[in-house]
PDB file of C-alpha atoms in Angstrom:
ATOM      1  CA  UNK A   1       6.447  13.397 -25.155  1.00  0.00           C
ATOM      2  CA  UNK A   2       7.660  16.702 -23.608  1.00  0.00           C
ATOM      3  CA  UNK A   3       4.698  16.890 -21.217  1.00  0.00           C
ATOM      4  CA  UNK A   4       5.330  13.287 -20.131  1.00  0.00           C
ATOM      5  CA  UNK A   5       8.960  14.045 -19.281  1.00  0.00           C
ATOM      6  CA  UNK A   6       7.890  17.219 -17.429  1.00  0.00           C
ATOM      7  CA  UNK A   7       5.311  15.267 -15.411  1.00  0.00           C
ATOM      8  CA  UNK A   8       7.968  12.666 -14.534  1.00  0.00           C
ATOM      9  CA  UNK A   9      10.317  15.324 -13.268  1.00  0.00           C
ATOM     10  CA  UNK A  10       7.558  16.793 -11.100  1.00  0.00           C
ATOM     11  CA  UNK A  11       6.761  13.400  -9.560  1.00  0.00           C
ATOM     12  CA  UNK A  12      10.382  12.703  -8.878  1.00  0.00           C
ATOM     13  CA  UNK A  13      10.809  16.080  -7.246  1.00  0.00           C
ATOM     14  CA  UNK A  14       7.754  15.558  -5.108  1.00  0.00           C
ATOM     15  CA  UNK A  15       8.850  12.103  -4.008  1.00  0.00           C
ATOM     16  CA  UNK A  16      12.399  13.212  -3.093  1.00  0.00           C
ATOM     17  CA  UNK A  17      11.108  16.127  -1.040  1.00  0.00           C
ATOM     18  CA  UNK A  18       8.503  14.141   0.825  1.00  0.00           C
ATOM     19  CA  UNK A  19       8.487  12.488   4.187  1.00  0.00           C
ATOM     20  CA  UNK A  20       8.141   8.620   4.538  1.00  0.00           C
ATOM     21  CA  UNK A  21       4.564   7.933   3.337  1.00  0.00           C
ATOM     22  CA  UNK A  22       2.621   5.397   1.203  1.00  0.00           C
ATOM     23  CA  UNK A  23       3.305   6.993  -2.217  1.00  0.00           C
ATOM     24  CA  UNK A  24       7.034   7.189  -1.423  1.00  0.00           C
ATOM     25  CA  UNK A  25       7.105   3.524  -0.476  1.00  0.00           C
ATOM     26  CA  UNK A  26       5.191   2.394  -3.518  1.00  0.00           C
ATOM     27  CA  UNK A  27       7.412   4.407  -5.828  1.00  0.00           C
ATOM     28  CA  UNK A  28      10.438   2.574  -4.479  1.00  0.00           C
ATOM     29  CA  UNK A  29       8.900  -0.811  -4.339  1.00  0.00           C
ATOM     30  CA  UNK A  30       9.972  -2.086  -7.828  1.00  0.00           C
ATOM     31  CA  UNK A  31      13.690  -1.827  -6.988  1.00  0.00           C
ATOM     32  CA  UNK A  32      13.366  -2.895  -3.350  1.00  0.00           C
ATOM     33  CA  UNK A  33      11.424  -6.166  -3.927  1.00  0.00           C
ATOM     34  CA  UNK A  34      13.277  -9.243  -5.028  1.00  0.00           C
ATOM     35  CA  UNK A  35      13.115  -9.887  -8.850  1.00  0.00           C
ATOM     36  CA  UNK A  36       9.973 -11.694 -10.007  1.00  0.00           C
ATOM     37  CA  UNK A  37       8.095 -10.957  -6.730  1.00  0.00           C
ATOM     38  CA  UNK A  38       4.448 -11.944  -6.847  1.00  0.00           C
ATOM     39  CA  UNK A  39       2.755  -8.779  -5.642  1.00  0.00           C
ATOM     40  CA  UNK A  40      -0.985  -8.816  -4.783  1.00  0.00           C
ATOM     41  CA  UNK A  41      -2.446  -5.308  -4.509  1.00  0.00           C
ATOM     42  CA  UNK A  42      -5.522  -4.647  -2.560  1.00  0.00           C
ATOM     43  CA  UNK A  43      -8.353  -2.350  -3.657  1.00  0.00           C
ATOM     44  CA  UNK A  44      -8.983   1.275  -2.644  1.00  0.00           C
ATOM     45  CA  UNK A  45      -5.884   3.357  -2.316  1.00  0.00           C
ATOM     46  CA  UNK A  46      -3.159   0.731  -2.675  1.00  0.00           C
ATOM     47  CA  UNK A  47      -3.989  -0.090  -6.324  1.00  0.00           C
ATOM     48  CA  UNK A  48      -4.270   3.638  -7.122  1.00  0.00           C
ATOM     49  CA  UNK A  49      -0.917   4.426  -5.514  1.00  0.00           C
ATOM     50  CA  UNK A  50       0.501   1.586  -7.672  1.00  0.00           C
ATOM     51  CA  UNK A  51      -1.188   3.157 -10.744  1.00  0.00           C
ATOM     52  CA  UNK A  52       0.192   6.619  -9.969  1.00  0.00           C
ATOM     53  CA  UNK A  53       3.687   5.874  -8.860  1.00  0.00           C
ATOM     54  CA  UNK A  54       4.830   2.335  -9.951  1.00  0.00           C
ATOM     55  CA  UNK A  55       7.579   2.941 -12.477  1.00  0.00           C
ATOM     56  CA  UNK A  56       8.640   0.867 -15.518  1.00  0.00           C
ATOM     57  CA  UNK A  57      11.434  -1.473 -14.453  1.00  0.00           C
ATOM     58  CA  UNK A  58      13.374  -4.545 -15.464  1.00  0.00           C
ATOM     59  CA  UNK A  59      12.559  -6.756 -12.447  1.00  0.00           C
ATOM     60  CA  UNK A  60       9.730  -8.780 -13.973  1.00  0.00           C
ATOM     61  CA  UNK A  61       7.447  -8.633 -10.981  1.00  0.00           C
ATOM     62  CA  UNK A  62       4.075 -10.475 -11.299  1.00  0.00           C
ATOM     63  CA  UNK A  63       1.198  -8.139 -10.296  1.00  0.00           C
ATOM     64  CA  UNK A  64      -2.118  -9.555  -9.118  1.00  0.00           C
ATOM     65  CA  UNK A  65      -5.452  -7.703  -8.262  1.00  0.00           C
ATOM     66  CA  UNK A  66      -9.039  -8.397  -7.510  1.00  0.00           C
ATOM     67  CA  UNK A  67     -11.344  -5.951  -9.221  1.00  0.00           C
ATOM     68  CA  UNK A  68     -15.027  -5.628 -10.021  1.00  0.00           C
ATOM     69  CA  UNK A  69     -17.536  -6.927  -7.553  1.00  0.00           C
ATOM     70  CA  UNK A  70     -14.958  -8.450  -5.318  1.00  0.00           C
ATOM     71  CA  UNK A  71     -14.327  -5.250  -3.400  1.00  0.00           C
ATOM     72  CA  UNK A  72     -12.166  -5.972  -0.418  1.00  0.00           C
ATOM     73  CA  UNK A  73     -13.546  -9.461   0.223  1.00  0.00           C
ATOM     74  CA  UNK A  74     -10.851 -12.154   0.722  1.00  0.00           C
ATOM     75  CA  UNK A  75      -7.781  -9.929   0.307  1.00  0.00           C
ATOM     76  CA  UNK A  76      -5.627 -11.774   2.760  1.00  0.00           C
ATOM     77  CA  UNK A  77      -6.857 -15.213   1.710  1.00  0.00           C
ATOM     78  CA  UNK A  78      -6.269 -14.521  -1.934  1.00  0.00           C
ATOM     79  CA  UNK A  79      -2.664 -13.356  -1.225  1.00  0.00           C
ATOM     80  CA  UNK A  80      -2.089 -16.548   0.924  1.00  0.00           C
ATOM     81  CA  UNK A  81      -3.364 -18.630  -1.959  1.00  0.00           C
ATOM     82  CA  UNK A  82      -0.864 -16.984  -4.355  1.00  0.00           C
ATOM     83  CA  UNK A  83       1.946 -17.458  -1.840  1.00  0.00           C
ATOM     84  CA  UNK A  84       0.951 -21.117  -1.408  1.00  0.00           C
ATOM     85  CA  UNK A  85       1.608 -21.941  -5.095  1.00  0.00           C
ATOM     86  CA  UNK A  86       4.143 -19.272  -6.023  1.00  0.00           C
ATOM     87  CA  UNK A  87       7.766 -20.229  -6.775  1.00  0.00           C
ATOM     88  CA  UNK A  88       8.771 -16.620  -5.997  1.00  0.00           C
ATOM     89  CA  UNK A  89       8.571 -14.279  -2.991  1.00  0.00           C
ATOM     90  CA  UNK A  90       5.029 -13.136  -2.380  1.00  0.00           C
ATOM     91  CA  UNK A  91       3.992  -9.749  -1.113  1.00  0.00           C
ATOM     92  CA  UNK A  92       0.582  -8.241  -0.291  1.00  0.00           C
ATOM     93  CA  UNK A  93       0.197  -4.486  -0.459  1.00  0.00           C
ATOM     94  CA  UNK A  94      -2.875  -3.535   1.462  1.00  0.00           C
ATOM     95  CA  UNK A  95      -4.659  -0.888   3.567  1.00  0.00           C
ATOM     96  CA  UNK A  96      -5.878  -1.447   7.073  1.00  0.00           C
ATOM     97  CA  UNK A  97      -9.565  -1.914   6.303  1.00  0.00           C
ATOM     98  CA  UNK A  98      -8.938  -4.490   3.610  1.00  0.00           C
ATOM     99  CA  UNK A  99      -6.685  -6.489   5.905  1.00  0.00           C
ATOM    100  CA  UNK A 100      -9.156  -6.368   8.785  1.00  0.00           C
ATOM    101  CA  UNK A 101     -12.053  -7.402   6.562  1.00  0.00           C
ATOM    102  CA  UNK A 102     -10.334 -10.798   6.019  1.00  0.00           C
ATOM    103  CA  UNK A 103      -8.126 -11.000   9.101  1.00  0.00           C
ATOM    104  CA  UNK A 104      -9.407 -14.488   9.965  1.00  0.00           C
ATOM    105  CA  UNK A 105      -7.406 -15.708   6.950  1.00  0.00           C
ATOM    106  CA  UNK A 106      -4.456 -15.629   9.386  1.00  0.00           C
ATOM    107  CA  UNK A 107      -5.863 -18.750  10.962  1.00  0.00           C
ATOM    108  CA  UNK A 108      -4.677 -20.750   7.796  1.00  0.00           C
ATOM    109  CA  UNK A 109      -0.993 -19.722   8.417  1.00  0.00           C
ATOM    110  CA  UNK A 110      -0.228 -23.229   9.556  1.00  0.00           C
ATOM    111  CA  UNK A 111      -1.297 -24.615   6.169  1.00  0.00           C
ATOM    112  CA  UNK A 112       0.699 -22.127   4.099  1.00  0.00           C
ATOM    113  CA  UNK A 113       3.446 -23.597   2.055  1.00  0.00           C
ATOM    114  CA  UNK A 114       5.890 -20.766   1.337  1.00  0.00           C
ATOM    115  CA  UNK A 115       5.755 -17.238   2.917  1.00  0.00           C
ATOM    116  CA  UNK A 116       3.914 -14.018   2.610  1.00  0.00           C
ATOM    117  CA  UNK A 117       5.052 -10.539   3.447  1.00  0.00           C
ATOM    118  CA  UNK A 118       2.226  -8.062   4.050  1.00  0.00           C
ATOM    119  CA  UNK A 119       3.017  -4.342   3.565  1.00  0.00           C
ATOM    120  CA  UNK A 120       0.263  -2.672   5.564  1.00  0.00           C
ATOM    121  CA  UNK A 121      -0.452   0.947   4.701  1.00  0.00           C
ATOM    122  CA  UNK A 122      -2.302   1.882   7.841  1.00  0.00           C
ATOM    123  CA  UNK A 123      -4.005   5.194   7.566  1.00  0.00           C
ATOM    124  CA  UNK A 124      -6.703   4.351  10.071  1.00  0.00           C
ATOM    125  CA  UNK A 125      -9.643   4.254   7.776  1.00  0.00           C
ATOM    126  CA  UNK A 126     -10.843   4.373   4.189  1.00  0.00           C
ATOM    127  CA  UNK A 127      -8.325   6.859   2.742  1.00  0.00           C
ATOM    128  CA  UNK A 128      -9.874   6.647  -0.762  1.00  0.00           C
ATOM    129  CA  UNK A 129     -12.865   8.611   0.497  1.00  0.00           C
ATOM    130  CA  UNK A 130     -10.765  11.640   1.342  1.00  0.00           C
ATOM    131  CA  UNK A 131     -10.963  12.605  -2.215  1.00  0.00           C
ATOM    132  CA  UNK A 132     -14.833  13.013  -2.093  1.00  0.00           C
ATOM    133  CA  UNK A 133     -16.603  16.262  -1.294  1.00  0.00           C
ATOM    134  CA  UNK A 134     -18.245  14.614   1.777  1.00  0.00           C
ATOM    135  CA  UNK A 135     -14.755  14.669   3.416  1.00  0.00           C
ATOM    136  CA  UNK A 136     -15.337  18.246   4.309  1.00  0.00           C
ATOM    137  CA  UNK A 137     -18.183  17.312   6.657  1.00  0.00           C
ATOM    138  CA  UNK A 138     -16.449  15.867   9.708  1.00  0.00           C
ATOM    139  CA  UNK A 139     -19.712  15.255  11.480  1.00  0.00           C
ATOM    140  CA  UNK A 140     -20.686  12.446   9.110  1.00  0.00           C
ATOM    141  CA  UNK A 141     -17.465  11.649   7.247  1.00  0.00           C
ATOM    142  CA  UNK A 142     -15.424   9.938   9.950  1.00  0.00           C
ATOM    143  CA  UNK A 143     -18.269   7.712  11.150  1.00  0.00           C
ATOM    144  CA  UNK A 144     -19.985   6.660   7.900  1.00  0.00           C
ATOM    145  CA  UNK A 145     -17.259   6.955   5.298  1.00  0.00           C
ATOM    146  CA  UNK A 146     -13.749   6.770   6.708  1.00  0.00           C
ATOM    147  CA  UNK A 147     -14.913   4.258   9.411  1.00  0.00           C
ATOM    148  CA  UNK A 148     -11.580   4.282  11.282  1.00  0.00           C
ATOM    149  CA  UNK A 149     -11.132   1.199  13.443  1.00  0.00           C
ATOM    150  CA  UNK A 150      -8.087   2.174  15.570  1.00  0.00           C
ATOM    151  CA  UNK A 151      -6.867  -1.416  15.755  1.00  0.00           C
ATOM    152  CA  UNK A 152      -3.487  -2.249  17.274  1.00  0.00           C
ATOM    153  CA  UNK A 153      -2.053  -4.408  14.533  1.00  0.00           C
ATOM    154  CA  UNK A 154       0.839  -5.532  16.652  1.00  0.00           C
ATOM    155  CA  UNK A 155      -1.521  -7.034  19.139  1.00  0.00           C
ATOM    156  CA  UNK A 156      -3.748  -8.446  16.386  1.00  0.00           C
ATOM    157  CA  UNK A 157      -0.657 -10.213  14.873  1.00  0.00           C
ATOM    158  CA  UNK A 158       0.312 -11.643  18.214  1.00  0.00           C
ATOM    159  CA  UNK A 159      -3.167 -13.182  18.568  1.00  0.00           C
ATOM    160  CA  UNK A 160      -2.579 -15.077  15.323  1.00  0.00           C
ATOM    161  CA  UNK A 161       1.110 -15.830  15.868  1.00  0.00           C
ATOM    162  CA  UNK A 162       2.146 -13.563  13.009  1.00  0.00           C
ATOM    163  CA  UNK A 163       5.322 -11.581  13.100  1.00  0.00           C
ATOM    164  CA  UNK A 164       4.741  -7.787  13.033  1.00  0.00           C
ATOM    165  CA  UNK A 165       7.083  -4.906  12.584  1.00  0.00           C
ATOM    166  CA  UNK A 166       6.482  -1.115  12.307  1.00  0.00           C
ATOM    167  CA  UNK A 167       8.570   0.493   9.515  1.00  0.00           C
ATOM    168  CA  UNK A 168       9.101   4.113  10.434  1.00  0.00           C
ATOM    169  CA  UNK A 169      11.490   4.908   7.588  1.00  0.00           C
ATOM    170  CA  UNK A 170      12.961   3.615   4.349  1.00  0.00           C
ATOM    171  CA  UNK A 171      16.079   2.108   6.097  1.00  0.00           C
ATOM    172  CA  UNK A 172      13.815   0.014   8.405  1.00  0.00           C
ATOM    173  CA  UNK A 173      11.845  -1.153   5.342  1.00  0.00           C
ATOM    174  CA  UNK A 174      14.920  -2.288   3.430  1.00  0.00           C
ATOM    175  CA  UNK A 175      16.262  -4.077   6.523  1.00  0.00           C
ATOM    176  CA  UNK A 176      12.958  -5.844   7.131  1.00  0.00           C
ATOM    177  CA  UNK A 177      12.732  -7.008   3.498  1.00  0.00           C
ATOM    178  CA  UNK A 178      16.259  -8.360   3.553  1.00  0.00           C
ATOM    179  CA  UNK A 179      15.775 -10.549   6.557  1.00  0.00           C
ATOM    180  CA  UNK A 180      13.986 -13.914   6.800  1.00  0.00           C
ATOM    181  CA  UNK A 181      10.749 -13.680   8.863  1.00  0.00           C
ATOM    182  CA  UNK A 182      10.360 -15.871  11.913  1.00  0.00           C
ATOM    183  CA  UNK A 183       6.814 -16.800  10.888  1.00  0.00           C
ATOM    184  CA  UNK A 184       5.356 -17.851   7.504  1.00  0.00           C
ATOM    185  CA  UNK A 185       3.472 -14.560   7.374  1.00  0.00           C
ATOM    186  CA  UNK A 186       4.872 -11.200   8.416  1.00  0.00           C
ATOM    187  CA  UNK A 187       3.276  -7.776   8.611  1.00  0.00           C
ATOM    188  CA  UNK A 188       5.397  -4.640   7.954  1.00  0.00           C
ATOM    189  CA  UNK A 189       3.283  -1.670   8.958  1.00  0.00           C
ATOM    190  CA  UNK A 190       3.644   1.855   7.648  1.00  0.00           C
ATOM    191  CA  UNK A 191       1.429   4.372   9.652  1.00  0.00           C
ATOM    192  CA  UNK A 192       0.172   7.168   7.514  1.00  0.00           C
ATOM    193  CA  UNK A 193      -2.044  10.217   7.609  1.00  0.00           C
ATOM    194  CA  UNK A 194      -4.861   9.808   5.022  1.00  0.00           C
ATOM    195  CA  UNK A 195      -5.804  13.473   5.012  1.00  0.00           C
ATOM    196  CA  UNK A 196      -2.204  14.575   4.756  1.00  0.00           C
ATOM    197  CA  UNK A 197      -1.618  12.073   1.842  1.00  0.00           C
ATOM    198  CA  UNK A 198      -4.558  13.480  -0.084  1.00  0.00           C
ATOM    199  CA  UNK A 199      -3.427  17.058   0.449  1.00  0.00           C
ATOM    200  CA  UNK A 200       0.015  15.982  -0.866  1.00  0.00           C
ATOM    201  CA  UNK A 201      -1.646  14.376  -3.964  1.00  0.00           C
ATOM    202  CA  UNK A 202      -3.684  17.515  -4.588  1.00  0.00           C
ATOM    203  CA  UNK A 203      -0.539  19.609  -4.528  1.00  0.00           C
ATOM    204  CA  UNK A 204       0.942  17.216  -7.078  1.00  0.00           C
ATOM    205  CA  UNK A 205      -2.053  17.344  -9.234  1.00  0.00           C
ATOM    206  CA  UNK A 206      -2.001  21.180  -9.138  1.00  0.00           C
ATOM    207  CA  UNK A 207       1.563  21.008 -10.568  1.00  0.00           C
ATOM    208  CA  UNK A 208       0.311  18.773 -13.367  1.00  0.00           C
ATOM    209  CA  UNK A 209      -2.517  21.202 -14.149  1.00  0.00           C
ATOM    210  CA  UNK A 210      -0.014  24.000 -14.839  1.00  0.00           C
ATOM    211  CA  UNK A 211       1.445  21.863 -17.607  1.00  0.00           C
ATOM    212  CA  UNK A 212      -1.800  22.115 -19.584  1.00  0.00           C
ATOM    213  CA  UNK A 213      -2.032  25.871 -19.403  1.00  0.00           C
TER     214      UNK A 213
END
């Protein structure tokens, strides 16, 4: 019990002292989303950020995930299916590669009943692999593991007729969530640094390790 409270204090201290990044956004999501939001969380880093930093709350959000053999297949289409039948606001929390893998799902926007807000954590590649030893070998890591695509999501969204907005800070994020979107699907993009985020996480883990000494 004592160690748990100590760990929570460390997390809160790290989050308060951090710049605007994916873990900070995820930690604040429970209180920023409308109550009973249907939240679909993509694989790779988004679901792990949620596991690390989603706090207990009283807002009764409905969490959906695809695990197992699904990988990142059909991330966008699954979220659109949830939004199509949901009686509550629907949000997709995803990374850039997961969204790109199913980007043609945007073609079904005209058939969507309801609305979908996509929170895009764009760290230009597979951020989850930054935690592997191979990440130290830049000659192969970027091309074969991180696989950055350098896609301009604003242009991609215009191609599909989807509203897009970059969210450079918490205030912009709160404002965007509080306004109705001009299209059934909207993309709110947070640009991140996957290597910097992993260094931040390792610093946090080092603080945790001191609790066990």
